[in-house]
Amino acid sequence: MRKRTIFFGVIVVAAAGIWVNNTSLLSSRPAGSPEVLAHRGLAQDYLRAGMTGETCTASRMLPPRHAYLENTIASMEAAFALGADALELDVHPTTDGKFAVFHDWTLDCRTEGKGETRNHSMAELKTLDVGYGYTADGGKSFPFRGKGIGMMPSLDEVLSHFPAHRFNINVKSNDPGEGEKLAARLATLSPAERFYLSVYGGDKPVAAVKAALPDMHTLSRASLTQCILRYAALGWSGYVPDACRKGTLLIPVNIAKWMWGWPNRFLDRMQGVDSRVYLLGPYSGGDFSQGLDDPELIKQLPNGYSGGISTDALDLIMPDIKERFAPPAESTP
């Protein structure tokens, strides 16, 4: 009987220690508001049911809510003006040594061009209409045709146009050589300029970027998986695995609540190893996890949540974020 009592006493003490080490009730983290990452800037929404990696999303556009096209300078300006703190953009190497900011592997969906994006020069890509293929009625009308000519920017243009702004740069391939080329471009920036940038995408190019530029914030499927699994196993102790360090973490909101110390202790630990955390929408299996696009999900965020969120619907959720996380009005004497 005494041994059993001692055993249960040890269990209770251990459980209490784990609770104290992970409860946000004892965190000194000040209340704040979310850092908002706008996916592809201010983009057109599209029907997602039945979508695959090969789906032409421009042909599934929903009726437009605004006049902007993703991954363009104008859409980025609009996103920052609405209150985004960081933007995600997609890049492809070009035949003349540049990086084109464009989502699709091929040109056939959004533009009048043909073939793989990377098989063209930046000069050629500048002649295309990035609004050419958008339709919300099965091809009966094309509301953006003729309005996107010359609007595909290079990465150089974006970084020059938006100094000291945060960007998550998405490498669309799994080619390590592409990572080496991107690292060479980013190496021309100062460490202070690179601080605002993060690189994510295929395991091999991201690993190449990290090897060349250890100070870069990076994210790949491999690093995220290792981070989450190892933290799930050991994070109760406050230990942060190397895979979580100096990275960018995109975590579905329904997974985040299982992270040890969620929300404030977890955010403190990630901040302590210089990693940035962004919540996605709920993960329900498969290859896709949407951004945090539902205003109802904004209402369910923890009070004073000061981590990040990633969204594909900045124009829909920003009013709710501002209302939900507005600082309390000062009382007048």
Phi, psi and omega in degrees: 000317180296320179298320180295320179297317179297318180301311181292328177295318177298318179299314181297315180297317180297316180297320179295321179295318178296319179298312181299324182286344187235351182287135176285347178298333181258011179278145177263009181296125180289150176295147180212209176224157185295146167274125190258123176257117180267117182287117182064024182076217175265109190243161174283139179277161183210161179290127187257347182299131178073014184286143174234180178293345181259000185292135174275100186289334179297329180281354179245021182301139172277163179309130187299139173260346182204178189256019188253151178246135185304151174061026175249158179302318181297319180291328178290317177301317181294321180295314177297322180295328179285343178123007177296142177264336182209156180232147170261139175220158183248142182229150174225138174291149179245169184288347179253024171081013178258181170236121177275137177266103186196141186283313196280147176295325178241166182270348193295333185282303188269337186241178174272000180280173182228152173091179182290139182304318185288351179268015180234159175276161176297325178298319177295317182296331179292343180274351187273160178258107183283357175256006189299318190265002184286127176211140179250005183225035176071023177098005178286328178215155181228088190295340182251003180296129181089352184258357183241019182292128178075012187263003175281113183272163169268162176298323178302316179299316182297311183294328178287321184286331185235066178294147177058036173241147182275134177224139168259116185264117183263115176277125190272352182248182171241034183266116180299331178297326178293322176297321179295319178295318179294319178298321179298321178292316182289337178293341178283349178272157175283159176305324178296324178286322179292337180304328183280352188248153173222148179240131174217166182145218183300148183303315186290310179294325178294320177297323179294320177296315182295322179294321181280326184228081183301339181279354182285140168282130184222164177205133172221169178300319181296314183292322180293316179298314180297318180299309184294314183294317181289325177291322177300326182280325189237352186295339179303333182274353185095356180288135177246117182298154178303327182296341180268352190276141179047054182229186173233123185250122174254110188236124176304142186298331180278349174268326185302324184295346178266000178285132180306128177084009182294136359266321195287320179294320178298313180297321178298317182294319179291322177296325180295336177252019175060046175243147183252134184248128175232131177275139170257176172292173183301140176265130182233021180103167181085195185264352189245140169224116183290170174289176177278087192253349185266120178306331179295327178290330177297322180293339183267358178294151179302146176303133178071017182302124185240015172277196182255163169225149176246133183223149171260359186227057184305318183294333180278320189264342185299319177300322180290323177297315181296322179287316185293325185245024177294136177297147181299141180293137179286134179280145179259142181293000000 
